[in-house]
Amino acid sequence: MSEVKRSKSDAREFAQKLKEMVTLMEQRTRTAKIQEYLYRHVASSSILKQLHCLALKLANEHSINAAARLQLPEAELVPTLVDNNYFHFVLASDNILAASVVAKKTYFPMQAWFSLHPLSPAIIEVKALHHFDWLSKGKVPVLEAMEKDQRVRSQFRSGSSVIAASKSENPVVVAAKLQAPSPKYNSLVNHIRNHLPELFPSLNKVVFLDDDIVIQTDLLPLWDIDMDGKVNGAVETCRGEDKFVMSKKFKSYLNFSKPRNFDP
């Protein structure tokens, strides 16, 4: 105001300058916010060279070292995989050492890792999706859902820099679009939890763990939880509000409209 009085500018000119200053600050704030989301996206989807090389070395080890191709678990321990007297934990992942790798085919590296580094007394079994005969197109609802989701994600394959260059969208929407093409959401492994009964038909109870979970305490109390007749107890992983990525909620793939006719 003091500057207006000194320069004797009229109120209209002052208001216009003030509006331009506010607009400029809003643009700078928005740009900084989008850069933050972009850098976060790049950091989360990148991987250290050493970890990528680990997967390649293990794959090579699997091909040349018979010890890296040992049956997991050993033949005498196979019955324990369907024994309900044991505690069964499921980790569905294509990552090694909880690190996302560039190579999609990580079954052989995982087989090599646990063959060469047993975790006794734990009994480890490594299986790939192709080991399950029932997992075929037309029989699995999640596969149909993923095909439909392809159309949504195809809009965002122009690259992260193009998405971030948008001048009109809200930064939060830009961040969601950056996540949409991520393998984290595209991978069938990420949604296989919907078919745990088919994966392990002989087991009464399993504990399913996401591959980004850090265990800091004993998990045995989980087996003593009274499920009150329910078949699933879970910690919420997403609220389902992001329209750009596939939902992890069972209701997105299973029809609960007629509970009496529902056969899990």
PDB file of C-alpha atoms in Angstrom:
ATOM      1  CA  MET A   1       0.000   0.000   0.000  1.00  0.00           C
ATOM      2  CA  SER A   2       2.854   2.364   0.783  1.00  0.00           C
ATOM      3  CA  GLU A   3       4.298   1.687  -2.689  1.00  0.00           C
ATOM      4  CA  VAL A   4       0.940   2.555  -4.253  1.00  0.00           C
ATOM      5  CA  LYS A   5       0.836   5.829  -2.377  1.00  0.00           C
ATOM      6  CA  ARG A   6       4.392   6.725  -3.407  1.00  0.00           C
ATOM      7  CA  SER A   7       3.918   5.909  -7.063  1.00  0.00           C
ATOM      8  CA  LYS A   8       0.380   7.293  -7.070  1.00  0.00           C
ATOM      9  CA  SER A   9      -0.823   4.226  -9.002  1.00  0.00           C
ATOM     10  CA  ASP A  10      -4.544   3.700  -9.265  1.00  0.00           C
ATOM     11  CA  ALA A  11      -6.239   0.827  -7.440  1.00  0.00           C
ATOM     12  CA  ARG A  12      -7.027  -1.062 -10.657  1.00  0.00           C
ATOM     13  CA  GLU A  13      -3.391  -1.190 -11.728  1.00  0.00           C
ATOM     14  CA  PHE A  14      -2.338  -2.281  -8.255  1.00  0.00           C
ATOM     15  CA  ALA A  15      -4.948  -5.058  -8.197  1.00  0.00           C
ATOM     16  CA  GLN A  16      -3.719  -6.315 -11.571  1.00  0.00           C
ATOM     17  CA  LYS A  17      -0.105  -6.444 -10.390  1.00  0.00           C
ATOM     18  CA  LEU A  18      -1.138  -8.198  -7.188  1.00  0.00           C
ATOM     19  CA  LYS A  19      -3.118 -10.758  -9.179  1.00  0.00           C
ATOM     20  CA  GLU A  20      -0.111 -11.448 -11.420  1.00  0.00           C
ATOM     21  CA  MET A  21       2.129 -11.929  -8.391  1.00  0.00           C
ATOM     22  CA  VAL A  22      -0.320 -14.371  -6.784  1.00  0.00           C
ATOM     23  CA  THR A  23      -0.678 -16.307 -10.059  1.00  0.00           C
ATOM     24  CA  LEU A  24       3.096 -16.547 -10.409  1.00  0.00           C
ATOM     25  CA  MET A  25       3.469 -17.827  -6.846  1.00  0.00           C
ATOM     26  CA  GLU A  26       0.730 -20.425  -7.420  1.00  0.00           C
ATOM     27  CA  GLN A  27       2.485 -21.643 -10.571  1.00  0.00           C
ATOM     28  CA  ARG A  28       5.808 -21.932  -8.765  1.00  0.00           C
ATOM     29  CA  THR A  29       4.185 -23.799  -5.885  1.00  0.00           C
ATOM     30  CA  ARG A  30       2.452 -26.205  -8.275  1.00  0.00           C
ATOM     31  CA  THR A  31       5.676 -26.811 -10.219  1.00  0.00           C
ATOM     32  CA  ALA A  32       7.564 -27.549  -6.996  1.00  0.00           C
ATOM     33  CA  LYS A  33       4.847 -29.964  -5.886  1.00  0.00           C
ATOM     34  CA  ILE A  34       4.885 -31.856  -9.193  1.00  0.00           C
ATOM     35  CA  GLN A  35       8.686 -32.041  -9.102  1.00  0.00           C
ATOM     36  CA  GLU A  36       8.432 -33.546  -5.629  1.00  0.00           C
ATOM     37  CA  TYR A  37       6.029 -36.253  -6.877  1.00  0.00           C
ATOM     38  CA  LEU A  38       8.157 -36.883  -9.975  1.00  0.00           C
ATOM     39  CA  TYR A  39      11.374 -37.302  -7.978  1.00  0.00           C
ATOM     40  CA  ARG A  40       9.568 -39.570  -5.515  1.00  0.00           C
ATOM     41  CA  HIS A  41       8.252 -41.659  -8.421  1.00  0.00           C
ATOM     42  CA  VAL A  42      11.720 -41.983  -9.972  1.00  0.00           C
ATOM     43  CA  ALA A  43      13.256 -42.913  -6.616  1.00  0.00           C
ATOM     44  CA  SER A  44      10.606 -45.560  -5.859  1.00  0.00           C
ATOM     45  CA  SER A  45      10.804 -47.192  -9.298  1.00  0.00           C
ATOM     46  CA  SER A  46      14.591 -47.178  -9.556  1.00  0.00           C
ATOM     47  CA  ILE A  47      16.945 -49.816  -8.225  1.00  0.00           C
ATOM     48  CA  LEU A  48      20.557 -49.883  -7.204  1.00  0.00           C
ATOM     49  CA  LYS A  49      22.870 -51.399  -9.791  1.00  0.00           C
ATOM     50  CA  GLN A  50      24.195 -53.856  -7.211  1.00  0.00           C
ATOM     51  CA  LEU A  51      20.720 -55.264  -6.526  1.00  0.00           C
ATOM     52  CA  HIS A  52      19.922 -55.658 -10.213  1.00  0.00           C
ATOM     53  CA  CYS A  53      23.235 -57.441 -10.701  1.00  0.00           C
ATOM     54  CA  LEU A  54      22.331 -59.787  -7.830  1.00  0.00           C
ATOM     55  CA  ALA A  55      19.319 -61.080  -9.772  1.00  0.00           C
ATOM     56  CA  LEU A  56      21.424 -61.588 -12.884  1.00  0.00           C
ATOM     57  CA  LYS A  57      24.167 -63.389 -10.948  1.00  0.00           C
ATOM     58  CA  LEU A  58      21.645 -65.677  -9.270  1.00  0.00           C
ATOM     59  CA  ALA A  59      20.020 -66.501 -12.609  1.00  0.00           C
ATOM     60  CA  ASN A  60      23.427 -67.410 -13.974  1.00  0.00           C
ATOM     61  CA  GLU A  61      24.182 -69.439 -10.844  1.00  0.00           C
ATOM     62  CA  HIS A  62      20.938 -71.354 -11.346  1.00  0.00           C
ATOM     63  CA  SER A  63      21.981 -72.362 -14.850  1.00  0.00           C
ATOM     64  CA  ILE A  64      25.517 -73.528 -14.043  1.00  0.00           C
ATOM     65  CA  ASN A  65      25.366 -74.714 -10.428  1.00  0.00           C
ATOM     66  CA  ALA A  66      23.387 -77.856  -9.605  1.00  0.00           C
ATOM     67  CA  ALA A  67      23.290 -76.821  -5.937  1.00  0.00           C
ATOM     68  CA  ALA A  68      21.263 -73.769  -6.938  1.00  0.00           C
ATOM     69  CA  ARG A  69      18.612 -75.997  -8.518  1.00  0.00           C
ATOM     70  CA  LEU A  70      17.881 -78.170  -5.511  1.00  0.00           C
ATOM     71  CA  GLN A  71      14.284 -79.108  -4.860  1.00  0.00           C
ATOM     72  CA  LEU A  72      12.644 -76.770  -2.365  1.00  0.00           C
ATOM     73  CA  PRO A  73      11.824 -78.060   0.119  1.00  0.00           C
ATOM     74  CA  GLU A  74      13.600 -81.403   0.358  1.00  0.00           C
ATOM     75  CA  ALA A  75      11.470 -84.423  -0.515  1.00  0.00           C
ATOM     76  CA  GLU A  76      11.036 -85.542   3.110  1.00  0.00           C
ATOM     77  CA  LEU A  77       9.732 -82.080   4.052  1.00  0.00           C
ATOM     78  CA  VAL A  78       7.164 -81.745   1.251  1.00  0.00           C
ATOM     79  CA  PRO A  79       4.275 -83.116   3.413  1.00  0.00           C
ATOM     80  CA  THR A  80       4.735 -80.216   5.833  1.00  0.00           C
ATOM     81  CA  LEU A  81       3.557 -77.815   3.119  1.00  0.00           C
ATOM     82  CA  VAL A  82      -0.014 -79.068   3.591  1.00  0.00           C
ATOM     83  CA  ASP A  83       0.262 -79.874   7.305  1.00  0.00           C
ATOM     84  CA  ASN A  84      -2.007 -77.581   9.326  1.00  0.00           C
ATOM     85  CA  ASN A  85       0.081 -78.184  12.443  1.00  0.00           C
ATOM     86  CA  TYR A  86       2.671 -75.822  10.961  1.00  0.00           C
ATOM     87  CA  PHE A  87       2.488 -72.043  10.612  1.00  0.00           C
ATOM     88  CA  HIS A  88       2.187 -71.120   6.934  1.00  0.00           C
ATOM     89  CA  PHE A  89       3.241 -67.699   5.656  1.00  0.00           C
ATOM     90  CA  VAL A  90       2.713 -66.574   2.071  1.00  0.00           C
ATOM     91  CA  LEU A  91       4.853 -63.961   0.358  1.00  0.00           C
ATOM     92  CA  ALA A  92       3.701 -63.256  -3.211  1.00  0.00           C
ATOM     93  CA  SER A  93       6.461 -61.319  -4.896  1.00  0.00           C
ATOM     94  CA  ASP A  94       8.704 -61.094  -7.937  1.00  0.00           C
ATOM     95  CA  ASN A  95      11.300 -59.242  -5.871  1.00  0.00           C
ATOM     96  CA  ILE A  96      14.557 -60.557  -4.443  1.00  0.00           C
ATOM     97  CA  LEU A  97      15.572 -59.330  -0.984  1.00  0.00           C
ATOM     98  CA  ALA A  98      12.430 -57.152  -0.986  1.00  0.00           C
ATOM     99  CA  ALA A  99      13.892 -55.096  -3.840  1.00  0.00           C
ATOM    100  CA  SER A 100      12.118 -54.618  -7.162  1.00  0.00           C
ATOM    101  CA  VAL A 101      14.275 -55.859 -10.007  1.00  0.00           C
ATOM    102  CA  VAL A 102      14.298 -54.969 -13.668  1.00  0.00           C
ATOM    103  CA  ALA A 103      14.136 -58.562 -14.890  1.00  0.00           C
ATOM    104  CA  LYS A 104      10.565 -59.894 -14.734  1.00  0.00           C
ATOM    105  CA  LYS A 105      11.556 -63.560 -14.589  1.00  0.00           C
ATOM    106  CA  THR A 106      12.798 -63.904 -11.010  1.00  0.00           C
ATOM    107  CA  TYR A 107      11.722 -67.461 -10.237  1.00  0.00           C
ATOM    108  CA  PHE A 108      15.125 -68.985 -11.033  1.00  0.00           C
ATOM    109  CA  PRO A 109      17.100 -66.369  -9.051  1.00  0.00           C
ATOM    110  CA  MET A 110      14.816 -66.926  -6.044  1.00  0.00           C
ATOM    111  CA  GLN A 111      15.185 -70.683  -6.376  1.00  0.00           C
ATOM    112  CA  ALA A 112      18.955 -70.249  -6.491  1.00  0.00           C
ATOM    113  CA  TRP A 113      19.018 -67.895  -3.502  1.00  0.00           C
ATOM    114  CA  PHE A 114      17.083 -70.170  -1.145  1.00  0.00           C
ATOM    115  CA  SER A 115      18.846 -73.297  -2.414  1.00  0.00           C
ATOM    116  CA  LEU A 116      22.219 -71.775  -1.602  1.00  0.00           C
ATOM    117  CA  HIS A 117      21.055 -69.956   1.556  1.00  0.00           C
ATOM    118  CA  PRO A 118      18.620 -72.206   3.491  1.00  0.00           C
ATOM    119  CA  LEU A 119      16.730 -70.611   6.388  1.00  0.00           C
ATOM    120  CA  SER A 120      16.494 -73.605   8.711  1.00  0.00           C
ATOM    121  CA  PRO A 121      14.309 -74.426  10.583  1.00  0.00           C
ATOM    122  CA  ALA A 122      11.953 -72.578   8.226  1.00  0.00           C
ATOM    123  CA  ILE A 123      10.733 -74.675   5.286  1.00  0.00           C
ATOM    124  CA  ILE A 124      10.819 -72.710   2.036  1.00  0.00           C
ATOM    125  CA  GLU A 125       8.914 -73.449  -1.162  1.00  0.00           C
ATOM    126  CA  VAL A 126       9.375 -71.256  -4.244  1.00  0.00           C
ATOM    127  CA  LYS A 127       6.653 -71.460  -6.880  1.00  0.00           C
ATOM    128  CA  ALA A 128       5.933 -69.486 -10.035  1.00  0.00           C
ATOM    129  CA  LEU A 129       2.499 -68.640 -11.412  1.00  0.00           C
ATOM    130  CA  HIS A 130       2.887 -71.125 -14.247  1.00  0.00           C
ATOM    131  CA  HIS A 131       3.029 -73.923 -11.674  1.00  0.00           C
ATOM    132  CA  PHE A 132      -0.706 -73.493 -10.999  1.00  0.00           C
ATOM    133  CA  ASP A 133      -2.756 -75.233 -13.701  1.00  0.00           C
ATOM    134  CA  TRP A 134      -6.026 -73.481 -12.792  1.00  0.00           C
ATOM    135  CA  LEU A 135      -4.489 -70.061 -13.421  1.00  0.00           C
ATOM    136  CA  SER A 136      -5.643 -69.663 -17.004  1.00  0.00           C
ATOM    137  CA  LYS A 137      -7.512 -66.962 -18.857  1.00  0.00           C
ATOM    138  CA  GLY A 138     -11.278 -67.205 -18.553  1.00  0.00           C
ATOM    139  CA  LYS A 139     -11.192 -68.914 -15.155  1.00  0.00           C
ATOM    140  CA  VAL A 140      -9.697 -66.179 -13.013  1.00  0.00           C
ATOM    141  CA  PRO A 141     -11.707 -62.958 -12.436  1.00  0.00           C
ATOM    142  CA  VAL A 142      -8.607 -60.953 -11.564  1.00  0.00           C
ATOM    143  CA  LEU A 143      -7.180 -61.614 -15.046  1.00  0.00           C
ATOM    144  CA  GLU A 144     -10.310 -60.197 -16.647  1.00  0.00           C
ATOM    145  CA  ALA A 145     -10.118 -57.172 -14.349  1.00  0.00           C
ATOM    146  CA  MET A 146      -6.484 -56.620 -15.310  1.00  0.00           C
ATOM    147  CA  GLU A 147      -7.369 -56.691 -19.010  1.00  0.00           C
ATOM    148  CA  LYS A 148      -9.986 -53.986 -18.464  1.00  0.00           C
ATOM    149  CA  ASP A 149      -7.484 -52.010 -16.429  1.00  0.00           C
ATOM    150  CA  GLN A 150      -5.088 -52.076 -19.393  1.00  0.00           C
ATOM    151  CA  ARG A 151      -7.319 -49.578 -21.193  1.00  0.00           C
ATOM    152  CA  VAL A 152      -7.102 -47.138 -18.301  1.00  0.00           C
ATOM    153  CA  ARG A 153      -3.339 -47.429 -17.895  1.00  0.00           C
ATOM    154  CA  SER A 154      -2.715 -47.167 -21.643  1.00  0.00           C
ATOM    155  CA  GLN A 155      -3.506 -43.466 -21.336  1.00  0.00           C
ATOM    156  CA  PHE A 156      -0.419 -42.921 -19.205  1.00  0.00           C
ATOM    157  CA  ARG A 157       2.295 -44.715 -21.201  1.00  0.00           C
ATOM    158  CA  SER A 158       3.655 -41.521 -22.740  1.00  0.00           C
ATOM    159  CA  GLY A 159       6.302 -41.308 -20.050  1.00  0.00           C
ATOM    160  CA  SER A 160       6.619 -39.722 -16.626  1.00  0.00           C
ATOM    161  CA  SER A 161       8.055 -36.477 -18.016  1.00  0.00           C
ATOM    162  CA  VAL A 162       5.003 -35.973 -20.265  1.00  0.00           C
ATOM    163  CA  ILE A 163       2.603 -36.700 -17.411  1.00  0.00           C
ATOM    164  CA  ALA A 164       4.422 -34.291 -15.111  1.00  0.00           C
ATOM    165  CA  ALA A 165       4.410 -31.595 -17.820  1.00  0.00           C
ATOM    166  CA  SER A 166       0.647 -31.152 -17.536  1.00  0.00           C
ATOM    167  CA  LYS A 167      -0.144 -27.522 -16.773  1.00  0.00           C
ATOM    168  CA  SER A 168      -3.752 -27.879 -15.713  1.00  0.00           C
ATOM    169  CA  GLU A 169      -4.158 -30.993 -13.569  1.00  0.00           C
ATOM    170  CA  ASN A 170      -3.971 -31.097  -9.814  1.00  0.00           C
ATOM    171  CA  PRO A 171      -0.540 -32.298  -8.564  1.00  0.00           C
ATOM    172  CA  VAL A 172      -2.240 -35.122  -6.641  1.00  0.00           C
ATOM    173  CA  VAL A 173      -3.814 -36.381  -9.898  1.00  0.00           C
ATOM    174  CA  VAL A 174      -0.428 -36.131 -11.613  1.00  0.00           C
ATOM    175  CA  ALA A 175       1.093 -38.245  -8.823  1.00  0.00           C
ATOM    176  CA  ALA A 176      -1.646 -40.873  -9.265  1.00  0.00           C
ATOM    177  CA  LYS A 177      -1.018 -41.054 -13.016  1.00  0.00           C
ATOM    178  CA  LEU A 178       2.703 -41.477 -12.403  1.00  0.00           C
ATOM    179  CA  GLN A 179       1.937 -44.532 -10.273  1.00  0.00           C
ATOM    180  CA  ALA A 180      -0.531 -46.081 -12.737  1.00  0.00           C
ATOM    181  CA  PRO A 181       2.025 -47.714 -15.111  1.00  0.00           C
ATOM    182  CA  SER A 182       4.110 -49.031 -12.210  1.00  0.00           C
ATOM    183  CA  PRO A 183       4.711 -52.818 -12.192  1.00  0.00           C
ATOM    184  CA  LYS A 184       3.607 -52.725  -8.566  1.00  0.00           C
ATOM    185  CA  TYR A 185       0.040 -52.294  -9.772  1.00  0.00           C
ATOM    186  CA  ASN A 186       0.289 -54.161 -13.089  1.00  0.00           C
ATOM    187  CA  SER A 187       1.730 -57.425 -11.818  1.00  0.00           C
ATOM    188  CA  LEU A 188      -0.582 -60.397 -11.402  1.00  0.00           C
ATOM    189  CA  VAL A 189       1.514 -61.371  -8.384  1.00  0.00           C
ATOM    190  CA  ASN A 190       0.241 -58.248  -6.650  1.00  0.00           C
ATOM    191  CA  HIS A 191      -3.365 -59.447  -6.987  1.00  0.00           C
ATOM    192  CA  ILE A 192      -2.922 -63.183  -6.487  1.00  0.00           C
ATOM    193  CA  ARG A 193      -4.041 -62.760  -2.871  1.00  0.00           C
ATOM    194  CA  ASN A 194      -7.618 -62.927  -4.173  1.00  0.00           C
ATOM    195  CA  HIS A 195      -7.095 -66.625  -4.919  1.00  0.00           C
ATOM    196  CA  LEU A 196      -5.417 -67.932  -1.775  1.00  0.00           C
ATOM    197  CA  PRO A 197      -8.011 -70.754  -1.374  1.00  0.00           C
ATOM    198  CA  GLU A 198      -7.078 -72.086  -4.833  1.00  0.00           C
ATOM    199  CA  LEU A 199      -3.375 -71.643  -4.175  1.00  0.00           C
ATOM    200  CA  PHE A 200      -3.435 -73.576  -0.900  1.00  0.00           C
ATOM    201  CA  PRO A 201      -6.597 -75.732  -0.855  1.00  0.00           C
ATOM    202  CA  SER A 202      -5.323 -78.061   1.895  1.00  0.00           C
ATOM    203  CA  LEU A 203      -4.512 -75.369   4.448  1.00  0.00           C
ATOM    204  CA  ASN A 204      -6.979 -74.052   7.009  1.00  0.00           C
ATOM    205  CA  LYS A 205      -5.153 -70.785   7.615  1.00  0.00           C
ATOM    206  CA  VAL A 206      -2.291 -68.817   6.069  1.00  0.00           C
ATOM    207  CA  VAL A 207      -0.776 -65.422   6.829  1.00  0.00           C
ATOM    208  CA  PHE A 208      -0.250 -63.383   3.679  1.00  0.00           C
ATOM    209  CA  LEU A 209       2.505 -60.753   3.759  1.00  0.00           C
ATOM    210  CA  ASP A 210       3.175 -57.967   1.275  1.00  0.00           C
ATOM    211  CA  ASP A 211       6.786 -57.911   0.125  1.00  0.00           C
ATOM    212  CA  ASP A 212       7.350 -54.390   1.461  1.00  0.00           C
ATOM    213  CA  ILE A 213       6.509 -55.308   5.058  1.00  0.00           C
ATOM    214  CA  VAL A 214       9.286 -55.101   7.640  1.00  0.00           C
ATOM    215  CA  ILE A 215       8.758 -57.631  10.437  1.00  0.00           C
ATOM    216  CA  GLN A 216       9.678 -56.129  13.805  1.00  0.00           C
ATOM    217  CA  THR A 217       7.987 -58.510  16.215  1.00  0.00           C
ATOM    218  CA  ASP A 218       6.891 -62.121  16.658  1.00  0.00           C
ATOM    219  CA  LEU A 219       4.024 -63.033  14.305  1.00  0.00           C
ATOM    220  CA  LEU A 220       2.858 -66.097  16.236  1.00  0.00           C
ATOM    221  CA  PRO A 221       0.006 -64.213  18.012  1.00  0.00           C
ATOM    222  CA  LEU A 222      -1.631 -63.811  14.595  1.00  0.00           C
ATOM    223  CA  TRP A 223      -2.477 -67.502  14.705  1.00  0.00           C
ATOM    224  CA  ASP A 224      -4.429 -67.087  17.944  1.00  0.00           C
ATOM    225  CA  ILE A 225      -6.778 -64.385  16.628  1.00  0.00           C
ATOM    226  CA  ASP A 226     -10.432 -65.399  16.868  1.00  0.00           C
ATOM    227  CA  MET A 227     -11.782 -64.886  13.345  1.00  0.00           C
ATOM    228  CA  ASP A 228     -15.364 -65.139  14.630  1.00  0.00           C
ATOM    229  CA  GLY A 229     -16.314 -67.346  11.708  1.00  0.00           C
ATOM    230  CA  LYS A 230     -14.883 -64.994   9.095  1.00  0.00           C
ATOM    231  CA  VAL A 231     -12.625 -66.265   6.319  1.00  0.00           C
ATOM    232  CA  ASN A 232     -10.467 -63.166   5.957  1.00  0.00           C
ATOM    233  CA  GLY A 233      -8.850 -60.756   8.365  1.00  0.00           C
ATOM    234  CA  ALA A 234      -6.733 -58.012   6.853  1.00  0.00           C
ATOM    235  CA  VAL A 235      -4.997 -54.705   7.345  1.00  0.00           C
ATOM    236  CA  GLU A 236      -6.239 -52.104   4.876  1.00  0.00           C
ATOM    237  CA  THR A 237      -3.774 -51.593   2.024  1.00  0.00           C
ATOM    238  CA  CYS A 238      -5.737 -48.993   0.080  1.00  0.00           C
ATOM    239  CA  ARG A 239      -9.042 -47.150   0.276  1.00  0.00           C
ATOM    240  CA  GLY A 240      -9.910 -47.795  -3.342  1.00  0.00           C
ATOM    241  CA  GLU A 241     -10.273 -44.096  -4.106  1.00  0.00           C
ATOM    242  CA  ASP A 242      -7.547 -43.953  -6.764  1.00  0.00           C
ATOM    243  CA  LYS A 243      -9.243 -44.565 -10.121  1.00  0.00           C
ATOM    244  CA  PHE A 244      -5.924 -44.883 -11.947  1.00  0.00           C
ATOM    245  CA  VAL A 245      -4.733 -48.122 -10.299  1.00  0.00           C
ATOM    246  CA  MET A 246      -6.372 -51.498  -9.754  1.00  0.00           C
ATOM    247  CA  SER A 247      -8.203 -52.033  -6.502  1.00  0.00           C
ATOM    248  CA  LYS A 248      -6.974 -54.562  -3.953  1.00  0.00           C
ATOM    249  CA  LYS A 249     -10.435 -55.022  -2.470  1.00  0.00           C
ATOM    250  CA  PHE A 250     -12.170 -58.374  -2.814  1.00  0.00           C
ATOM    251  CA  LYS A 251     -15.458 -56.729  -3.787  1.00  0.00           C
ATOM    252  CA  SER A 252     -13.815 -55.578  -7.019  1.00  0.00           C
ATOM    253  CA  TYR A 253     -13.449 -59.192  -8.178  1.00  0.00           C
ATOM    254  CA  LEU A 254     -15.961 -61.270  -6.222  1.00  0.00           C
ATOM    255  CA  ASN A 255     -19.750 -61.006  -6.238  1.00  0.00           C
ATOM    256  CA  PHE A 256     -21.065 -60.788  -2.668  1.00  0.00           C
ATOM    257  CA  SER A 257     -24.604 -59.743  -3.650  1.00  0.00           C
ATOM    258  CA  LYS A 258     -26.033 -63.166  -2.724  1.00  0.00           C
ATOM    259  CA  PRO A 259     -24.095 -64.455   0.307  1.00  0.00           C
ATOM    260  CA  ARG A 260     -26.107 -67.688   0.503  1.00  0.00           C
ATOM    261  CA  ASN A 261     -24.977 -68.676  -2.965  1.00  0.00           C
ATOM    262  CA  PHE A 262     -21.397 -67.528  -2.524  1.00  0.00           C
ATOM    263  CA  ASP A 263     -18.925 -70.383  -2.627  1.00  0.00           C
ATOM    264  CA  PRO A 264     -15.372 -69.297  -1.680  1.00  0.00           C
TER     265      PRO A 264
END
